[in-house]
Amino acid sequence: MAALGTFEHFADEIARLVEQFDRHLVEYKGPAYDEANVRKDFLDPLFRALGWDMDNRAGLIPRDRQVEIESRTAVGGRHRRADYLFRVAGRERFVCEAKKPSVELDFRHAFQAKRYAWNKGLPVALLTDFEHLKVFVVGGRPVPDQPDVGLWRTWDFRSFPAAAREIWDLLSRKAVEGGQMDRWLEGLPKKPSG
């Protein structure tokens, strides 16, 4: 058995989660399977396997936790809640918006995820229902009717095992803490000015 917090453990866990999701796909895409369940059954284990302290085992107060669940975000003068906010050494790094698998991820959900990141001053937003995982680079104010602006990568759950190294290198706590996300963002093509 691979050690916790390693790529090998992540690869084993993602393969297990994908097999489980695929085996019961009809049930998971049914109306009774809600967002709270997909978070508990698939997303929390996914991020835990990526090395994030999902359960606050360190016993930190909310503003210092690696992962803040239901993070309050000021949006248009009102407070909304991003499903997950990820931090390294107290520095906010990215958000993740979760949806239930029975809902097709569309422009409203992409806008919501990017808006949370934008309002927190973060460059990366994830959007997932576990069936799909979308990574957005948030370089400007999101526009509702432009859902693909900033879309960097989309993975279908069946491609997770083949993409495990890429996902690990981008989203694992070790990679983010080691500056991999910063190097990736710096290496992206820049829009020409003017």
CSV table of C-alpha atoms in Angstrom, one decimal:
chain,number,residue,atom,x,y,z
A,1,MET,CA,0.0,0.0,0.0
A,2,ALA,CA,1.4,3.4,-1.0
A,3,ALA,CA,2.1,6.0,1.7
A,4,LEU,CA,-0.3,8.8,2.3
A,5,GLY,CA,0.6,12.1,0.7
A,6,THR,CA,2.5,10.4,-2.2
A,7,PHE,CA,1.7,10.3,-5.9
A,8,GLU,CA,1.4,6.5,-5.7
A,9,HIS,CA,-1.3,6.8,-3.0
A,10,PHE,CA,-3.1,9.4,-5.1
A,11,ALA,CA,-2.9,7.3,-8.2
A,12,ASP,CA,-4.3,4.3,-6.3
A,13,GLU,CA,-7.1,6.4,-4.7
A,14,ILE,CA,-8.2,8.1,-8.0
A,15,ALA,CA,-8.4,4.7,-9.7
A,16,ARG,CA,-10.6,3.4,-6.8
A,17,LEU,CA,-12.8,6.5,-6.9
A,18,VAL,CA,-13.2,6.3,-10.7
A,19,GLU,CA,-14.1,2.6,-10.6
A,20,GLN,CA,-16.7,3.2,-7.9
A,21,PHE,CA,-18.2,6.2,-9.7
A,22,ASP,CA,-18.3,4.3,-13.0
A,23,ARG,CA,-19.9,1.2,-11.4
A,24,HIS,CA,-22.8,3.2,-10.0
A,25,LEU,CA,-23.0,6.1,-12.5
A,26,VAL,CA,-26.7,5.8,-13.1
A,27,GLU,CA,-27.4,6.2,-9.4
A,28,TYR,CA,-24.9,9.1,-9.0
A,29,LYS,CA,-26.4,11.0,-11.9
A,30,GLY,CA,-29.9,10.5,-10.4
A,31,PRO,CA,-31.8,13.4,-8.8
A,32,ALA,CA,-31.6,11.9,-5.3
A,33,TYR,CA,-27.7,12.1,-5.2
A,34,ASP,CA,-27.0,15.6,-4.1
A,35,GLU,CA,-24.0,17.9,-3.9
A,36,ALA,CA,-23.3,17.1,-0.2
A,37,ASN,CA,-23.0,13.4,-1.1
A,38,VAL,CA,-20.7,13.9,-4.1
A,39,ARG,CA,-18.5,16.1,-1.9
A,40,LYS,CA,-18.4,13.5,0.9
A,41,ASP,CA,-18.1,10.4,-1.3
A,42,PHE,CA,-15.7,11.7,-4.1
A,43,LEU,CA,-14.4,15.2,-3.8
A,44,ASP,CA,-13.2,15.1,-0.2
A,45,PRO,CA,-11.4,11.8,-0.8
A,46,LEU,CA,-9.9,13.2,-4.1
A,47,PHE,CA,-8.5,16.3,-2.4
A,48,ARG,CA,-7.4,14.2,0.7
A,49,ALA,CA,-5.4,12.0,-1.7
A,50,LEU,CA,-3.9,15.1,-3.2
A,51,GLY,CA,-2.5,15.7,0.3
A,52,TRP,CA,-4.9,18.4,1.6
A,53,ASP,CA,-6.0,18.4,5.2
A,54,MET,CA,-9.7,18.0,4.5
A,55,ASP,CA,-10.5,17.2,8.1
A,56,ASN,CA,-8.5,19.9,9.8
A,57,ARG,CA,-6.4,17.3,11.7
A,58,ALA,CA,-4.0,20.1,12.5
A,59,GLY,CA,-6.7,21.7,14.7
A,60,LEU,CA,-6.4,25.2,13.1
A,61,ILE,CA,-8.9,28.0,13.3
A,62,PRO,CA,-10.9,28.5,10.1
A,63,ARG,CA,-8.8,31.3,8.6
A,64,ASP,CA,-5.6,29.2,9.0
A,65,ARG,CA,-6.8,25.9,7.7
A,66,GLN,CA,-5.4,24.3,4.5
A,67,VAL,CA,-9.0,23.8,3.3
A,68,GLU,CA,-11.8,26.1,4.3
A,69,ILE,CA,-15.2,24.5,3.5
A,70,GLU,CA,-18.0,26.9,2.5
A,71,SER,CA,-15.6,29.9,2.5
A,72,ARG,CA,-17.5,33.2,2.7
A,73,THR,CA,-16.8,35.3,-0.4
A,74,ALA,CA,-18.1,38.9,-0.9
A,75,VAL,CA,-19.8,39.0,-4.3
A,76,GLY,CA,-21.6,42.1,-5.5
A,77,GLY,CA,-22.1,43.4,-2.0
A,78,ARG,CA,-23.5,40.1,-0.7
A,79,HIS,CA,-21.8,37.1,0.9
A,80,ARG,CA,-21.7,33.8,-1.0
A,81,ARG,CA,-19.9,30.6,-0.2
A,82,ALA,CA,-17.3,28.9,-2.3
A,83,ASP,CA,-17.4,25.2,-1.6
A,84,TYR,CA,-13.7,24.9,-1.0
A,85,LEU,CA,-10.9,27.4,-0.5
A,86,PHE,CA,-7.3,25.9,-0.6
A,87,ARG,CA,-4.4,27.6,1.3
A,88,VAL,CA,-0.7,26.9,1.7
A,89,ALA,CA,1.1,28.5,4.6
A,90,GLY,CA,-1.9,30.8,5.2
A,91,ARG,CA,-1.9,32.1,1.6
A,92,GLU,CA,-5.1,31.5,-0.4
A,93,ARG,CA,-4.3,29.7,-3.6
A,94,PHE,CA,-7.5,28.5,-5.4
A,95,VAL,CA,-11.2,27.8,-5.0
A,96,CYS,CA,-13.3,24.8,-6.1
A,97,GLU,CA,-17.0,25.0,-6.8
A,98,ALA,CA,-18.8,21.6,-6.6
A,99,LYS,CA,-22.0,20.5,-8.2
A,100,LYS,CA,-24.1,17.3,-8.2
A,101,PRO,CA,-23.5,15.0,-11.1
A,102,SER,CA,-27.1,15.2,-12.4
A,103,VAL,CA,-26.5,18.8,-13.3
A,104,GLU,CA,-24.7,19.6,-16.5
A,105,LEU,CA,-21.8,22.0,-15.8
A,106,ASP,CA,-22.8,25.0,-17.8
A,107,PHE,CA,-22.0,28.8,-18.2
A,108,ARG,CA,-23.7,29.6,-14.9
A,109,HIS,CA,-21.5,27.2,-12.9
A,110,ALA,CA,-18.3,28.4,-14.7
A,111,PHE,CA,-19.2,32.0,-14.0
A,112,GLN,CA,-19.9,31.2,-10.4
A,113,ALA,CA,-16.5,29.4,-9.9
A,114,LYS,CA,-14.6,32.1,-11.7
A,115,ARG,CA,-16.4,34.8,-9.8
A,116,TYR,CA,-15.5,33.3,-6.4
A,117,ALA,CA,-11.8,33.2,-7.5
A,118,TRP,CA,-11.9,36.8,-8.9
A,119,ASN,CA,-13.5,38.2,-5.8
A,120,LYS,CA,-10.9,36.6,-3.7
A,121,GLY,CA,-8.0,37.7,-6.0
A,122,LEU,CA,-7.1,34.2,-6.9
A,123,PRO,CA,-5.8,33.1,-10.3
A,124,VAL,CA,-7.3,29.6,-10.4
A,125,ALA,CA,-10.8,28.2,-10.0
A,126,LEU,CA,-11.9,24.6,-10.2
A,127,LEU,CA,-15.4,23.4,-11.2
A,128,THR,CA,-16.3,19.8,-10.7
A,129,ASP,CA,-19.1,17.3,-10.2
A,130,PHE,CA,-16.5,14.5,-10.2
A,131,GLU,CA,-17.8,13.4,-13.6
A,132,HIS,CA,-15.9,16.3,-15.0
A,133,LEU,CA,-13.1,18.5,-13.5
A,134,LYS,CA,-12.5,21.9,-15.1
A,135,VAL,CA,-9.6,24.2,-14.4
A,136,PHE,CA,-9.9,27.9,-15.1
A,137,VAL,CA,-7.3,30.6,-15.1
A,138,VAL,CA,-9.0,33.7,-13.9
A,139,GLY,CA,-7.1,36.6,-15.4
A,140,GLY,CA,-9.9,39.1,-15.6
A,141,ARG,CA,-13.4,39.8,-14.4
A,142,PRO,CA,-15.6,36.9,-15.4
A,143,VAL,CA,-18.4,37.5,-17.9
A,144,PRO,CA,-21.5,35.2,-17.5
A,145,ASP,CA,-22.0,34.5,-21.2
A,146,GLN,CA,-18.3,33.6,-21.8
A,147,PRO,CA,-18.0,30.3,-19.9
A,148,ASP,CA,-14.9,29.1,-21.8
A,149,VAL,CA,-12.8,32.2,-21.2
A,150,GLY,CA,-9.9,31.0,-19.1
A,151,LEU,CA,-10.8,27.3,-19.4
A,152,TRP,CA,-7.4,25.6,-19.3
A,153,ARG,CA,-8.2,22.0,-19.0
A,154,THR,CA,-11.2,19.7,-18.7
A,155,TRP,CA,-11.0,16.0,-17.6
A,156,ASP,CA,-13.7,13.4,-17.8
A,157,PHE,CA,-13.6,11.1,-14.7
A,158,ARG,CA,-12.6,8.1,-16.9
A,159,SER,CA,-9.5,10.0,-17.9
A,160,PHE,CA,-8.4,10.8,-14.3
A,161,PRO,CA,-6.1,7.7,-14.0
A,162,ALA,CA,-4.3,8.5,-17.2
A,163,ALA,CA,-4.1,12.2,-16.2
A,164,ALA,CA,-3.1,11.4,-12.6
A,165,ARG,CA,0.4,12.8,-12.8
A,166,GLU,CA,-0.8,16.0,-14.5
A,167,ILE,CA,-3.5,16.5,-11.8
A,168,TRP,CA,-1.0,15.7,-9.0
A,169,ASP,CA,1.6,18.1,-10.4
A,170,LEU,CA,-0.9,20.9,-10.6
A,171,LEU,CA,-3.2,20.5,-7.6
A,172,SER,CA,-1.5,18.4,-4.9
A,173,ARG,CA,-0.6,20.3,-1.7
A,174,LYS,CA,3.1,19.4,-2.2
A,175,ALA,CA,3.1,20.8,-5.7
A,176,VAL,CA,1.3,24.0,-4.8
A,177,GLU,CA,3.5,24.5,-1.7
A,178,GLY,CA,6.6,23.9,-3.8
A,179,GLY,CA,5.5,26.6,-6.3
A,180,GLN,CA,4.4,24.4,-9.1
A,181,MET,CA,1.2,26.3,-9.6
A,182,ASP,CA,3.0,29.6,-9.7
A,183,ARG,CA,5.5,28.3,-12.3
A,184,TRP,CA,2.6,26.9,-14.4
A,185,LEU,CA,0.8,30.3,-14.3
A,186,GLU,CA,4.0,32.2,-15.2
A,187,GLY,CA,4.5,29.9,-18.1
A,188,LEU,CA,1.1,30.5,-19.7
A,189,PRO,CA,1.0,32.6,-22.8
A,190,LYS,CA,0.3,36.3,-22.0
A,191,LYS,CA,-2.3,38.4,-23.8
A,192,PRO,CA,-0.6,41.0,-26.0
A,193,SER,CA,-1.0,44.4,-24.6
A,194,GLY,CA,-2.6,47.3,-26.5
